[in-house]
Coordinates of C-alpha atoms in Angstrom, one line a residue:
M16 CA -65.9 -24.3 1.5
K17 CA -66.5 -20.9 0.0
R18 CA -65.5 -19.3 3.3
I19 CA -62.3 -21.4 3.7
L20 CA -60.8 -20.4 0.3
P21 CA -60.8 -16.6 1.0
L22 CA -59.4 -17.3 4.5
F23 CA -56.6 -19.4 3.0
A24 CA -55.8 -16.5 0.6
V25 CA -55.6 -14.1 3.5
L26 CA -53.3 -16.5 5.3
L27 CA -51.0 -16.6 2.2
I28 CA -50.9 -12.8 2.1
L29 CA -50.0 -12.6 5.8
V30 CA -47.3 -15.3 5.4
G31 CA -45.9 -13.3 2.5
C32 CA -46.0 -10.1 4.5
S33 CA -44.1 -11.7 7.4
K34 CA -40.9 -12.1 5.3
P35 CA -38.0 -10.0 6.7
K36 CA -37.7 -6.9 4.6
A37 CA -34.4 -5.9 2.8
D38 CA -33.6 -2.7 1.1
L39 CA -31.7 -4.4 -1.7
L40 CA -31.5 -8.0 -2.9
I41 CA -29.0 -9.0 -5.7
Y42 CA -29.4 -12.5 -7.0
N43 CA -28.1 -14.7 -9.9
A44 CA -24.5 -13.7 -9.2
K45 CA -21.2 -15.3 -8.5
I46 CA -20.3 -13.7 -5.2
Y47 CA -16.8 -14.0 -3.8
T48 CA -17.3 -13.5 -0.1
V49 CA -13.6 -13.6 0.7
N50 CA -14.5 -15.0 4.1
D51 CA -12.1 -17.4 5.8
K52 CA -13.2 -20.3 3.6
F53 CA -13.3 -18.2 0.5
D54 CA -16.9 -19.3 0.0
I55 CA -18.8 -18.4 -3.2
A56 CA -22.5 -17.4 -3.0
E57 CA -25.3 -16.5 -5.4
A58 CA -27.2 -13.7 -3.7
I59 CA -26.8 -11.0 -1.1
A60 CA -29.4 -9.0 0.9
V61 CA -28.7 -5.5 2.3
K62 CA -30.5 -3.7 5.0
D63 CA -29.6 -0.2 6.5
G64 CA -26.3 -0.2 4.7
K65 CA -25.1 -3.5 6.0
I66 CA -25.2 -7.1 4.8
L67 CA -28.3 -8.9 6.0
A68 CA -27.7 -12.3 4.5
V69 CA -25.7 -14.1 1.8
G70 CA -26.7 -17.4 0.2
S71 CA -28.3 -19.1 -2.8
S72 CA -30.6 -17.2 -5.1
A73 CA -33.5 -19.5 -4.4
D74 CA -33.2 -19.4 -0.7
M75 CA -32.7 -15.6 -0.5
R76 CA -35.6 -14.7 -2.7
K77 CA -37.8 -17.1 -0.7
Q78 CA -36.7 -15.8 2.7
Y79 CA -36.6 -12.0 2.0
S80 CA -38.7 -9.4 0.3
A81 CA -36.8 -6.4 -0.9
T82 CA -37.6 -2.8 -1.9
E83 CA -35.3 -3.3 -4.9
E84 CA -34.2 -6.6 -6.5
V85 CA -31.4 -6.8 -9.1
D86 CA -30.7 -9.7 -11.4
A87 CA -26.8 -9.8 -11.7
N88 CA -27.1 -12.0 -14.8
G89 CA -24.4 -14.3 -13.6
K90 CA -21.8 -11.5 -13.2
A91 CA -19.1 -11.7 -10.5
I92 CA -19.4 -9.6 -7.3
F93 CA -16.4 -8.8 -5.1
P94 CA -16.0 -6.9 -1.8
G95 CA -15.4 -3.2 -2.5
F96 CA -11.7 -2.8 -3.3
I97 CA -9.5 -1.1 -0.7
D98 CA -6.4 0.7 -1.8
A99 CA -4.0 0.2 1.1
H100 CA -1.6 2.9 0.0
A101 CA -2.6 5.9 -2.1
H102 CA -2.7 9.7 -2.1
F103 CA -6.4 10.5 -2.6
F104 CA -6.1 14.3 -2.0
G105 CA -2.9 14.4 -4.1
Y106 CA -4.6 12.5 -6.9
G107 CA -7.4 15.1 -6.8
E108 CA -4.9 17.9 -7.0
S109 CA -3.1 16.2 -9.9
L110 CA -6.4 16.3 -11.8
Q111 CA -6.2 20.1 -11.6
S112 CA -2.6 20.1 -12.9
A113 CA -0.9 19.3 -16.2
D114 CA -0.9 15.5 -16.8
L115 CA 2.7 14.6 -17.7
T116 CA 2.3 10.8 -17.4
G117 CA 3.4 8.8 -20.5
T118 CA 5.5 11.7 -21.9
T119 CA 8.3 10.4 -24.2
S120 CA 10.8 13.3 -23.9
W121 CA 11.4 16.6 -22.2
E122 CA 10.1 18.3 -25.4
D123 CA 6.9 16.3 -25.0
V124 CA 6.6 17.6 -21.4
L125 CA 7.0 21.2 -22.6
N126 CA 4.4 20.8 -25.3
R127 CA 1.8 19.4 -22.9
L128 CA 2.6 22.1 -20.4
T129 CA 2.3 24.9 -23.0
E130 CA -1.1 23.5 -24.1
F131 CA -2.3 23.2 -20.4
A132 CA -1.2 26.8 -19.7
K133 CA -3.6 28.1 -22.4
S134 CA -6.6 27.1 -20.3
H135 CA -5.0 27.8 -16.9
P136 CA -3.4 31.2 -17.4
D137 CA -3.1 32.4 -13.8
G138 CA -1.0 31.6 -10.8
W139 CA 1.5 28.8 -10.3
L140 CA 1.8 26.4 -13.2
T141 CA 2.1 22.8 -11.9
G142 CA 2.2 19.4 -13.5
R143 CA 3.0 15.8 -12.5
G144 CA 4.0 12.5 -14.0
W145 CA 7.2 12.9 -16.0
D146 CA 9.7 10.0 -15.8
Q147 CA 13.1 10.3 -17.4
N148 CA 13.4 6.5 -17.4
D149 CA 10.7 6.5 -20.2
W150 CA 12.8 8.8 -22.4
Q151 CA 15.4 7.7 -24.9
D152 CA 18.3 9.5 -23.2
K153 CA 17.0 8.8 -19.7
Q154 CA 18.7 11.9 -18.4
F155 CA 17.1 14.3 -15.9
P156 CA 16.0 17.6 -17.6
S157 CA 17.0 21.1 -16.7
K158 CA 15.1 24.4 -16.6
E159 CA 16.5 26.5 -19.4
K160 CA 13.6 26.0 -21.8
L161 CA 11.1 26.4 -18.9
D162 CA 12.7 29.8 -18.2
K163 CA 12.3 30.9 -21.8
L164 CA 8.7 29.7 -22.0
F165 CA 7.6 31.1 -18.6
P166 CA 10.0 33.8 -17.6
N167 CA 7.6 35.5 -15.2
R168 CA 5.3 32.6 -14.0
P169 CA 6.5 30.1 -11.4
V170 CA 6.5 26.5 -12.6
L171 CA 6.9 23.3 -10.6
L172 CA 6.7 19.9 -12.3
E173 CA 6.7 16.7 -10.2
R174 CA 8.3 13.5 -11.2
I175 CA 6.0 10.5 -11.3
D176 CA 7.1 9.3 -7.9
G177 CA 6.7 12.7 -6.2
H178 CA 10.4 12.5 -5.0
A179 CA 11.9 14.9 -7.5
S180 CA 10.7 18.0 -9.4
I181 CA 11.9 20.5 -11.9
A182 CA 11.4 24.2 -11.0
N183 CA 11.9 27.2 -13.3
Q184 CA 13.9 30.3 -12.1
S185 CA 10.7 32.1 -11.2
A186 CA 9.7 29.3 -8.8
L187 CA 13.2 29.1 -7.3
N188 CA 13.2 32.9 -6.8
A189 CA 9.9 32.6 -4.9
A190 CA 11.6 30.1 -2.6
G191 CA 14.7 32.3 -2.2
I192 CA 16.9 29.7 -3.8
T193 CA 19.7 31.4 -5.7
K194 CA 22.4 28.7 -5.4
S195 CA 22.8 25.1 -4.3
F196 CA 23.3 24.4 -0.6
A197 CA 23.5 21.2 1.5
L198 CA 20.4 20.0 3.3
T199 CA 19.5 16.7 5.1
G200 CA 17.7 14.2 2.9
G201 CA 17.6 16.2 -0.3
D202 CA 19.5 17.7 -3.2
I203 CA 19.4 21.1 -5.0
V204 CA 21.2 20.0 -8.2
E205 CA 23.8 22.3 -9.8
K206 CA 25.8 21.9 -12.9
D207 CA 28.8 24.0 -13.9
G208 CA 28.0 26.4 -11.1
K209 CA 24.4 26.9 -12.2
L210 CA 21.1 25.7 -10.8
T211 CA 19.5 23.1 -13.1
G212 CA 16.1 23.4 -11.5
L213 CA 16.2 19.7 -10.4
L214 CA 15.1 19.3 -6.8
V215 CA 15.3 15.9 -5.1
D216 CA 13.3 14.8 -2.0
N217 CA 13.4 17.3 0.8
A218 CA 14.5 20.0 -1.6
V219 CA 11.2 19.9 -3.4
E220 CA 9.3 21.2 -0.3
L221 CA 11.4 24.4 -0.3
V222 CA 9.5 25.4 -3.4
S223 CA 6.2 23.5 -3.2
N224 CA 5.6 25.1 0.2
K225 CA 5.4 28.5 -1.6
I226 CA 2.4 27.4 -3.7
P227 CA -0.8 28.9 -2.2
P228 CA -3.0 26.2 -0.6
P229 CA -6.4 25.5 -2.3
D230 CA -9.4 27.5 -1.0
E231 CA -12.6 25.7 0.1
K232 CA -14.1 25.7 -3.4
K233 CA -11.0 24.2 -4.9
A234 CA -10.5 21.7 -2.1
T235 CA -14.0 20.5 -2.5
K236 CA -13.5 20.0 -6.2
I237 CA -10.2 18.1 -5.6
L238 CA -11.9 15.6 -3.3
L239 CA -15.1 15.1 -5.3
D240 CA -13.2 14.7 -8.6
A241 CA -11.0 12.0 -6.9
Q242 CA -14.0 10.3 -5.5
K243 CA -15.8 10.1 -8.8
N244 CA -12.9 8.4 -10.5
C245 CA -12.2 6.0 -7.6
F246 CA -15.9 4.8 -7.4
A247 CA -15.7 4.2 -11.2
A248 CA -12.7 2.0 -10.5
G249 CA -14.5 0.0 -7.9
L250 CA -12.7 1.5 -4.9
T251 CA -14.7 2.0 -1.7
T252 CA -12.0 2.7 0.8
I253 CA -8.7 4.6 0.3
D254 CA -5.7 4.9 2.6
D255 CA -4.5 8.5 2.1
C256 CA -0.9 8.3 3.2
G257 CA 0.3 11.6 4.6
L258 CA -2.0 14.5 5.2
N259 CA -2.0 17.4 7.7
F260 CA -4.7 17.6 10.3
D261 CA -6.4 20.6 8.6
A262 CA -7.1 18.4 5.5
V263 CA -8.5 15.8 7.8
E264 CA -10.9 18.3 9.4
F265 CA -12.0 19.4 5.9
I266 CA -12.6 15.7 4.9
E267 CA -14.6 15.2 8.1
K268 CA -16.7 18.3 7.4
M269 CA -17.5 16.9 3.9
H270 CA -18.4 13.5 5.4
N271 CA -20.7 15.2 7.9
N272 CA -22.6 17.2 5.2
K273 CA -22.7 14.0 3.1
S274 CA -21.0 15.5 0.1
L275 CA -18.1 13.2 0.4
K276 CA -19.0 9.5 0.7
M277 CA -15.7 7.7 0.2
R278 CA -14.4 5.8 3.2
M279 CA -10.9 7.0 4.1
Y280 CA -8.1 5.7 6.3
V281 CA -5.9 8.7 6.8
M282 CA -2.3 8.7 8.0
L283 CA -1.1 12.1 9.3
S284 CA 2.2 13.3 8.1
D285 CA 5.3 13.3 10.3
A286 CA 5.1 16.9 11.7
E287 CA 4.9 18.2 15.3
K288 CA 1.6 20.0 14.6
N289 CA 0.0 16.7 13.6
Y290 CA 1.3 14.8 16.6
D291 CA 0.0 17.5 18.9
Y292 CA -3.4 17.5 17.2
L293 CA -4.0 13.8 17.2
F294 CA -2.5 13.0 20.6
K295 CA -4.8 15.6 22.1
R296 CA -7.9 14.7 20.2
G297 CA -7.4 10.9 20.2
K298 CA -8.1 8.4 17.5
I299 CA -10.9 9.5 15.0
K300 CA -13.3 6.7 14.0
T301 CA -16.5 7.0 12.2
D302 CA -18.1 4.7 9.5
R303 CA -16.3 6.7 6.8
L304 CA -13.2 8.1 8.5
N305 CA -10.4 6.4 10.5
V306 CA -7.4 8.4 11.7
R307 CA -5.1 6.5 14.0
S308 CA -1.7 6.4 12.3
F309 CA 1.3 8.5 11.2
K310 CA 3.2 8.4 7.9
V311 CA 7.0 8.8 8.2
Y312 CA 9.5 9.0 5.4
A313 CA 12.7 7.0 5.7
D314 CA 14.1 7.7 2.2
G315 CA 13.3 8.7 -1.4
A316 CA 12.6 6.6 -4.5
L317 CA 14.5 4.2 -6.7
G318 CA 13.7 6.0 -9.9
S319 CA 15.3 9.3 -8.8
R320 CA 18.2 7.4 -6.9
G321 CA 17.0 8.8 -3.6
A322 CA 16.3 5.3 -2.1
C323 CA 18.9 4.6 0.6
L324 CA 20.9 1.5 -0.3
L325 CA 23.4 -0.5 1.7
H326 CA 25.8 -0.4 -1.3
P327 CA 26.1 2.1 -4.2
Y328 CA 23.8 2.1 -7.2
T329 CA 25.1 -0.3 -9.8
D330 CA 24.5 2.3 -12.5
M331 CA 25.9 5.2 -10.5
P332 CA 28.6 4.0 -8.1
T333 CA 29.1 7.4 -6.6
K334 CA 25.6 7.4 -5.1
S335 CA 23.9 5.3 -2.4
G336 CA 20.9 7.4 -1.7
F337 CA 20.1 8.9 1.7
L338 CA 17.8 8.9 4.7
L339 CA 15.5 11.8 4.8
S340 CA 16.1 12.3 8.5
D341 CA 18.8 11.1 10.9
R342 CA 18.3 7.8 12.7
K343 CA 17.7 9.6 16.0
H344 CA 14.5 11.2 14.5
F345 CA 13.1 7.9 13.6
E346 CA 13.9 6.4 17.0
E347 CA 12.3 9.4 18.9
V348 CA 9.2 9.4 16.7
S349 CA 8.7 5.6 17.0
K350 CA 8.9 5.8 20.8
K351 CA 6.4 8.7 20.9
I352 CA 3.9 7.0 18.6
N353 CA 4.1 3.8 20.5
E354 CA 3.7 5.5 23.9
H355 CA 0.5 7.1 22.7
G356 CA -0.9 3.9 21.2
F357 CA -0.9 4.9 17.5
Q358 CA 0.1 3.1 14.4
M359 CA 3.4 3.9 12.7
C360 CA 3.6 3.6 8.9
T361 CA 7.0 4.3 7.3
H362 CA 7.9 4.8 3.7
A363 CA 11.0 2.7 3.0
I364 CA 12.3 1.8 -0.4
G365 CA 16.0 1.0 -0.3
D366 CA 17.5 -2.0 1.6
S367 CA 19.4 0.3 4.0
A368 CA 16.3 2.3 4.8
N369 CA 14.3 -0.8 5.3
R370 CA 16.9 -2.3 7.6
T371 CA 17.1 0.9 9.6
I372 CA 13.4 1.1 10.2
L373 CA 12.9 -2.6 10.7
K374 CA 15.5 -2.7 13.4
I375 CA 14.0 0.4 15.2
Y376 CA 10.5 -1.2 14.9
N377 CA 11.8 -4.5 16.4
Q378 CA 13.5 -2.6 19.3
V379 CA 10.4 -0.5 20.1
L380 CA 7.8 -3.3 19.6
G381 CA 9.7 -6.0 21.4
G382 CA 8.5 -9.0 19.5
K383 CA 5.2 -10.4 18.3
N384 CA 2.2 -8.0 18.7
D385 CA -1.0 -6.7 17.2
K386 CA -0.1 -3.1 16.7
R387 CA 0.1 -3.5 13.0
W388 CA 3.0 -1.1 12.4
R389 CA 3.6 -0.9 8.7
I390 CA 6.5 -0.5 6.2
E391 CA 5.1 1.3 3.2
H392 CA 6.6 -0.1 -0.1
A393 CA 9.1 -2.5 1.5
Q394 CA 10.6 -2.4 -2.0
V395 CA 14.2 -3.6 -1.7
I396 CA 15.0 -6.0 1.1
A397 CA 18.4 -7.6 1.9
Q398 CA 17.8 -11.4 2.1
S399 CA 19.0 -11.4 5.7
D400 CA 16.4 -8.9 6.7
F401 CA 13.1 -10.5 5.7
N402 CA 12.8 -12.2 9.1
L403 CA 12.6 -8.8 10.7
F404 CA 9.1 -8.4 9.5
G405 CA 7.8 -11.6 11.1
S406 CA 9.8 -11.2 14.3
A407 CA 7.8 -8.1 15.3
S408 CA 4.6 -8.7 13.3
I409 CA 5.5 -5.8 11.0
V410 CA 3.1 -5.4 8.0
P411 CA 4.7 -5.0 4.6
S412 CA 2.3 -2.7 2.6
V413 CA 3.2 -3.1 -1.1
Q414 CA 2.1 -1.8 -4.5
P415 CA 2.4 -4.5 -7.2
T416 CA 2.4 -2.1 -10.1
H417 CA 5.7 -0.7 -8.9
A418 CA 7.2 -4.0 -9.9
T419 CA 5.8 -3.8 -13.5
S420 CA 6.7 -0.1 -13.8
D421 CA 10.3 -0.6 -12.5
M422 CA 11.2 -4.0 -14.0
Y423 CA 12.7 -2.5 -17.2
W424 CA 15.5 -0.7 -15.3
A425 CA 15.5 -2.1 -11.7
A426 CA 18.3 -4.5 -12.4
D427 CA 20.4 -1.6 -13.8
R428 CA 19.9 0.3 -10.5
L429 CA 20.4 -2.7 -8.2
G430 CA 22.4 -5.4 -10.1
K431 CA 21.4 -8.9 -10.8
E432 CA 21.8 -10.3 -7.2
R433 CA 20.3 -7.4 -5.2
V434 CA 17.2 -7.1 -7.4
K435 CA 16.2 -10.6 -6.3
G436 CA 15.2 -9.1 -3.0
A437 CA 13.1 -6.4 -4.6
Y438 CA 9.3 -6.5 -5.1
A439 CA 9.4 -9.8 -3.3
Y440 CA 5.8 -10.1 -2.4
K441 CA 5.6 -13.8 -1.8
Q442 CA 8.6 -13.7 0.6
L443 CA 7.0 -10.8 2.4
L444 CA 3.6 -12.6 2.5
D445 CA 5.2 -15.6 4.1
Q446 CA 6.4 -13.5 7.1
N447 CA 3.0 -12.9 8.7
G448 CA 0.6 -14.9 6.4
W449 CA -1.1 -11.7 5.0
I450 CA -0.1 -8.7 3.0
P451 CA -2.1 -5.5 2.1
L452 CA -2.0 -4.2 -1.5
G453 CA -2.3 -0.7 -2.9
T454 CA -1.3 1.4 -5.9
D455 CA 0.4 4.5 -4.6
F456 CA -1.7 6.6 -7.0
P457 CA -1.2 9.1 -8.6
V458 CA 2.3 7.6 -8.8
E459 CA 0.6 4.7 -10.5
Q460 CA -2.9 4.4 -12.0
I461 CA -5.8 4.0 -9.7
N462 CA -7.2 0.9 -11.4
P463 CA -7.3 -2.1 -9.0
M464 CA -7.3 -4.4 -12.0
L465 CA -3.7 -3.4 -12.7
T466 CA -2.9 -4.2 -9.1
F467 CA -4.4 -7.7 -9.4
Y468 CA -2.6 -8.2 -12.8
A469 CA 0.8 -7.1 -11.6
A470 CA 0.6 -9.2 -8.4
T471 CA -0.3 -12.4 -10.3
V472 CA 1.0 -12.1 -13.8
R473 CA 3.9 -9.7 -13.3
E474 CA 4.1 -8.8 -17.0
D475 CA 3.2 -5.6 -18.9
A476 CA 0.3 -5.3 -21.4
K477 CA 2.6 -6.6 -24.2
D478 CA 3.4 -9.8 -22.3
F479 CA 6.9 -8.6 -21.3
P480 CA 8.9 -10.3 -19.9
K481 CA 7.7 -13.7 -21.2
G482 CA 6.8 -15.8 -18.2
G483 CA 6.7 -12.9 -15.8
F484 CA 9.2 -10.8 -13.8
Q485 CA 10.7 -12.8 -10.9
M486 CA 7.7 -15.1 -10.8
E487 CA 8.9 -16.8 -7.6
N488 CA 7.4 -13.8 -5.9
A489 CA 4.1 -13.7 -7.7
L490 CA 0.9 -14.0 -5.6
T491 CA -1.9 -16.4 -6.4
P492 CA -5.3 -14.9 -7.5
E493 CA -6.8 -15.6 -4.1
Q494 CA -3.9 -14.0 -2.3
A495 CA -4.1 -11.0 -4.5
L496 CA -7.8 -10.6 -4.0
R497 CA -7.4 -10.9 -0.3
G498 CA -4.7 -8.3 -0.4
M499 CA -7.1 -5.9 -2.1
T500 CA -9.9 -6.5 0.3
I501 CA -9.8 -8.3 3.7
W502 CA -6.0 -7.9 4.2
A503 CA -6.1 -4.3 3.3
A504 CA -9.0 -3.9 5.8
K505 CA -6.9 -5.7 8.4
A506 CA -4.0 -3.3 7.9
N507 CA -6.4 -0.6 8.9
F508 CA -7.9 -2.4 11.9
E509 CA -11.1 -2.6 10.0
E510 CA -11.5 -6.3 9.1
K511 CA -14.5 -6.7 11.4
E512 CA -16.5 -4.2 9.4
K513 CA -15.4 -4.5 5.8
G514 CA -13.1 -6.4 3.4
S515 CA -15.4 -9.4 3.0
L516 CA -19.1 -9.9 2.2
E517 CA -20.3 -11.4 5.5
V518 CA -23.4 -10.7 7.6
G519 CA -23.1 -7.5 9.6
K520 CA -20.4 -5.9 7.5
F521 CA -20.8 -2.8 5.4
A522 CA -22.5 -3.5 2.1
D523 CA -19.5 -2.3 0.0
F524 CA -19.2 -4.3 -3.2
V525 CA -18.5 -4.1 -6.9
I526 CA -19.9 -5.9 -9.9
L527 CA -17.4 -6.6 -12.7
E528 CA -17.8 -7.4 -16.3
N529 CA -15.3 -10.3 -16.2
D530 CA -14.5 -12.6 -13.3
I531 CA -10.9 -11.8 -12.5
M532 CA -10.5 -15.2 -10.8
K533 CA -11.2 -16.9 -14.1
A534 CA -10.4 -14.3 -16.7
S535 CA -7.6 -14.3 -19.3
H536 CA -4.7 -11.8 -19.0
Q537 CA -6.3 -9.5 -21.5
Q538 CA -9.7 -9.7 -19.9
I539 CA -8.2 -8.6 -16.6
L540 CA -6.4 -5.6 -18.1
Q541 CA -9.6 -4.6 -20.1
N542 CA -12.0 -5.4 -17.3
K543 CA -14.8 -3.0 -16.7
V544 CA -16.6 -2.0 -13.4
L545 CA -20.3 -2.3 -14.0
K546 CA -21.6 -1.1 -10.7
T547 CA -20.1 0.0 -7.4
Y548 CA -22.1 0.0 -4.1
L549 CA -21.1 1.7 -0.9
N550 CA -23.3 1.1 2.2
G551 CA -25.8 -0.6 -0.2
E552 CA -26.1 2.6 -2.2
K553 CA -25.2 2.5 -5.9
V554 CA -22.5 5.1 -6.2
Y555 CA -21.4 4.2 -9.8
E556 CA -22.9 2.5 -12.8
A557 CA -21.2 2.1 -16.2
K558 CA -23.0 3.8 -19.0

């Protein structure tokens, strides 16, 4: 008997040692897997950066031993959030410029800029985020006071949507602009025979192209600053919509030396050099970088009246907006992209721009397909055109916070009837049965909680308007969560590796303070990311 007991103990140890080993085991959680059945689990095991198993706390702790075990204390866990439309590099750049978001007047803009200039005394002075629609007079500013404040230093201040800017005379001189002239898809605004400094759409590039590009040190800071804030927001994949190939090569270099960890889906900008580069190199696909698409611009933005409409703006009957290139360009580009097997993603805001691109897509794609060509924004759609999404399996990639940002003045721009086809996320969802969601940051804030709130509640933080803005087009909480995870992954051809918490997928997930599926409106808005994991590695923890 004395010999049997020690032998039994040894057997117990051996049985214990035979458990499969995990790197990380999180238990006592409410895990939204976002799988096909929308199953909820209690525990998740991670091995070598991927999900090893998902199940109950009791079973998982019994079946696996782990190097690290974490008690989630009943908190909700979601797949890492994917922003299906953003400007990651541009956001990082904006962190190095004057922040003009939330300004209440042109004077407020000038005060912020003057203060920023004290700590940034050299080179071009840039800022982003002003929106005249937030000001009492709602009029576009002009450059006179900028010229007095900065007579010898070039200044360029971007509107919140990136489709208009104010330049001072020094900046205009650097671009060789001494008077207004006609250009396709843009305006150099003049009043009483004098330049106002206001540049719309393609006119902005005439000046912005004169700003020296960031050197390697600054570019590194741009990307790492953006990454830090995005991880803190629970984002684990970002679609960067519109970069040049040299920026992609720099991102790839930072991925390779492991200084940049963020997963990125990059759309190359509509430029010959980018087509030549990617057609020659072919699709780029690693665990952290995916480049297989091109970003094309059909029109401008609604806020700056550059969106191309079928009928004139209700609040400015002399304007209907404009396409940024002629129709022939879009036809040629779409054929070229299709012939080489790449994805086309086109910015289209106005109902005329959407109709133009939808018809071209339908002609090139020729019916139902799995090429996942996208319309970015799909903001204003004529009621007769919604079916053009479903007929060619065209993906509407939308940003719900645009609805809650624009709802105060959208009807003024569009009129009571036309606005019913704007921000129509439910109608768009019904076309293909899925819809990816993003933010368009830095146009909007990077916070995915605001995306979820705008998609489902469609009110601002002060409960305006009561009952929500055009609630017939609100999404359900489950639809919104899918749009921020698995459907966003699908828009990137990545649904088999991310977007849900299933065995074999990347261990990208976020732990939230409040369960957004059950939380009150205020709890959603004030929600806090407790931890963000990428590849099973904790990349952010709230202090």
